[in-house]
Tab-separated table of C-alpha atoms in Angstrom:
chain	number	residue	atom	x	y	z
Q	244	MET	CA	32.708	-16.169	-8.597
Q	245	PRO	CA	34.827	-13.800	-10.719
Q	246	SER	CA	34.647	-10.112	-9.952
Q	247	SER	CA	35.882	-6.988	-11.693
Q	248	HIS	CA	36.853	-5.651	-8.253
Q	249	GLN	CA	40.252	-6.344	-6.754
Q	250	HIS	CA	40.991	-7.450	-3.224
Q	251	GLY	CA	37.377	-7.943	-2.165
Q	252	GLU	CA	36.253	-4.428	-2.991
Q	253	THR	CA	32.525	-3.949	-3.309
Q	254	PRO	CA	30.965	-1.902	-6.084
Q	255	THR	CA	30.213	1.697	-5.176
Q	256	GLU	CA	27.134	3.602	-6.173
Q	257	THR	CA	29.226	6.030	-8.230
Q	258	GLU	CA	30.464	3.439	-10.709
Q	259	THR	CA	29.009	3.784	-14.165
Q	260	ASP	CA	29.449	0.244	-15.382
Q	261	GLY	CA	29.214	-3.282	-14.070
Q	262	ASP	CA	26.359	-5.367	-12.805
Q	263	GLY	CA	26.838	-4.250	-9.199
Q	264	GLN	CA	25.642	-0.716	-9.833
Q	265	LYS	CA	22.803	-1.893	-12.037
Q	266	GLU	CA	21.698	-4.277	-9.306
Q	267	THR	CA	22.039	-1.563	-6.645
Q	268	LEU	CA	20.148	0.918	-8.822
Q	269	GLN	CA	17.410	-1.641	-9.498
Q	270	ALA	CA	17.143	-2.496	-5.793
Q	271	ALA	CA	16.830	1.216	-4.931
Q	272	ARG	CA	14.235	1.693	-7.677
Q	273	ASP	CA	12.248	-1.288	-6.380
Q	274	ALA	CA	12.406	0.064	-2.825
Q	275	ALA	CA	11.252	3.516	-3.961
Q	276	LEU	CA	8.341	2.091	-5.937
Q	277	ARG	CA	7.252	-0.044	-2.984
Q	278	LEU	CA	7.313	3.034	-0.753
Q	279	LEU	CA	5.377	5.119	-3.272
Q	280	ALA	CA	2.823	2.355	-3.783
Q	281	LYS	CA	1.908	2.585	-0.093
Q	282	ARG	CA	1.496	6.381	0.005
Q	283	ASP	CA	2.788	9.605	-1.502
Q	284	HIS	CA	6.072	10.994	-0.230
Q	285	THR	CA	7.975	14.241	-0.555
Q	286	LEU	CA	11.403	14.165	-2.190
Q	287	ARG	CA	12.930	14.580	1.259
Q	288	GLU	CA	10.935	11.735	2.789
Q	289	LEU	CA	11.805	9.365	-0.040
Q	290	ALA	CA	15.502	10.283	0.132
Q	291	LEU	CA	15.552	9.669	3.893
Q	292	LYS	CA	13.798	6.326	3.544
Q	293	LEU	CA	16.150	5.169	0.801
Q	294	LYS	CA	19.133	6.227	2.916
Q	295	ALA	CA	17.701	4.266	5.866
Q	296	ARG	CA	17.594	1.235	3.576
Q	297	GLY	CA	21.303	1.620	2.838
Q	298	PHE	CA	21.277	3.440	-0.503
Q	299	ASP	CA	23.780	6.270	-0.816
Q	300	ASN	CA	22.921	9.711	-2.170
Q	301	PRO	CA	24.098	9.258	-5.790
Q	302	ILE	CA	21.876	6.200	-6.232
Q	303	SER	CA	18.954	7.747	-4.356
Q	304	GLU	CA	19.196	10.916	-6.440
Q	305	LYS	CA	19.085	8.934	-9.691
Q	306	VAL	CA	16.084	6.946	-8.506
Q	307	ILE	CA	14.228	10.019	-7.252
Q	308	GLU	CA	14.905	11.876	-10.516
Q	309	ALA	CA	13.445	8.913	-12.418
Q	310	CYS	CA	10.399	8.839	-10.127
Q	311	VAL	CA	9.775	12.548	-10.747
Q	312	ARG	CA	10.375	12.194	-14.493
Q	313	ASN	CA	7.903	9.300	-14.690
Q	314	ARG	CA	5.421	11.153	-12.418
Q	315	TYR	CA	5.489	8.455	-9.735
Q	316	LEU	CA	6.408	11.257	-7.372
Q	317	HIS	CA	4.795	14.660	-7.854
Q	318	GLU	CA	5.162	16.937	-4.862
Q	319	ASP	CA	2.833	19.693	-6.094
Q	320	ASP	CA	-0.095	17.279	-6.383
Q	321	PHE	CA	0.830	15.648	-3.085
Q	322	ALA	CA	0.943	19.060	-1.359
Q	323	ARG	CA	-2.631	19.863	-2.425
Q	324	SER	CA	-3.838	16.386	-1.493
Q	325	TYR	CA	-2.086	16.488	1.887
Q	326	ARG	CA	-3.567	19.917	2.685
Q	327	ARG	CA	-7.085	18.699	1.842
Q	328	GLN	CA	-6.598	15.523	3.894
Q	329	MET	CA	-5.365	17.412	6.944
Q	330	THR	CA	-8.173	19.960	6.636
Q	331	SER	CA	-10.749	17.178	6.486
Q	332	LYS	CA	-9.298	15.764	9.704
Q	333	GLY	CA	-10.016	19.082	11.400
Q	334	TYR	CA	-6.521	20.592	11.528
Q	335	GLY	CA	-6.137	24.338	11.118
Q	336	ALA	CA	-4.027	26.195	8.584
Q	337	ARG	CA	-1.174	26.998	10.961
Q	338	PHE	CA	-0.780	23.357	12.030
Q	339	ILE	CA	-1.010	22.100	8.441
Q	340	ARG	CA	1.590	24.582	7.196
Q	341	SER	CA	3.957	23.512	9.960
Q	342	ALA	CA	3.396	19.814	9.240
Q	343	MET	CA	3.978	20.385	5.532
Q	344	LYS	CA	7.229	22.217	6.240
Q	345	GLN	CA	8.393	19.315	8.432
Q	346	LYS	CA	7.570	16.839	5.648
Q	347	GLY	CA	9.859	18.754	3.330
Q	348	PHE	CA	7.463	20.707	1.135
Q	349	GLU	CA	8.866	23.959	-0.238
Q	350	ASP	CA	7.216	27.271	0.659
Q	351	ARG	CA	5.929	27.696	-2.915
Q	352	GLN	CA	4.270	24.251	-2.761
Q	353	ILE	CA	2.650	25.051	0.575
Q	354	ASP	CA	1.400	28.401	-0.720
Q	355	ALA	CA	0.013	26.753	-3.871
Q	356	ALA	CA	-1.748	24.096	-1.782
Q	357	PHE	CA	-3.413	26.849	0.226
Q	358	SER	CA	-4.334	28.962	-2.819
Q	359	GLU	CA	-7.592	27.001	-3.194
Q	360	TYR	CA	-8.163	26.999	0.562
Q	361	ASP	CA	-10.908	29.066	2.142
Q	362	GLY	CA	-9.708	28.910	5.724
Q	363	ALA	CA	-12.814	30.040	7.548
Q	364	THR	CA	-15.207	27.909	5.494
Q	365	ASP	CA	-12.952	24.852	5.291
Q	366	GLU	CA	-12.028	24.921	8.973
Q	367	ALA	CA	-15.645	25.410	10.054
Q	368	LYS	CA	-16.706	22.518	7.819
Q	369	ALA	CA	-13.901	20.339	9.201
Q	370	ALA	CA	-14.817	21.272	12.778
Q	371	ARG	CA	-18.484	20.350	12.192
Q	372	SER	CA	-17.426	17.061	10.638
Q	373	ALA	CA	-15.064	16.266	13.544
Q	374	ALA	CA	-17.775	17.163	16.062
Q	375	ALA	CA	-20.288	14.911	14.273
Q	376	ARG	CA	-17.825	11.999	14.313
Q	377	LYS	CA	-17.119	12.541	18.002
Q	378	LEU	CA	-20.823	12.713	18.820
Q	379	LYS	CA	-21.427	9.498	16.898
Q	380	SER	CA	-18.637	7.735	18.803
Q	381	LEU	CA	-19.988	8.982	22.135
Q	382	ARG	CA	-23.485	7.720	21.324
Q	383	HIS	CA	-22.089	4.195	20.916
Q	384	ILE	CA	-20.650	4.357	24.431
Q	385	HIS	CA	-24.092	5.010	25.969
Q	386	ASP	CA	-26.020	2.472	23.873
């Protein structure tokens, strides 16, 4: 099969022409969309997962930029959703903030996610909900 590369070279992700880059870019795009179809990700998480799948930074950056541009990946919305989800599971503000930082959210995104958060009310509600679930599970043990 003829190739535009000499001496068995493989196409790099920084090339701007040729089918190899288009195929690599499409494969990275497909991988990113599969990941995002399963659950939301931060930019950092998606970049790490694409790297783990063998895509170098220039390709990953292009794919991530396209995902943001097309609103497949929107960290601000994800930050609010993640905060609500963690609160509903009974986690407190300090734990959630730490978890969000580890996921790669920026401080401004974390602060915005907590701007609608009423810590005392939300945490008390989450604690009551967690206690009710635990009580329900314990009742099944004794039945």
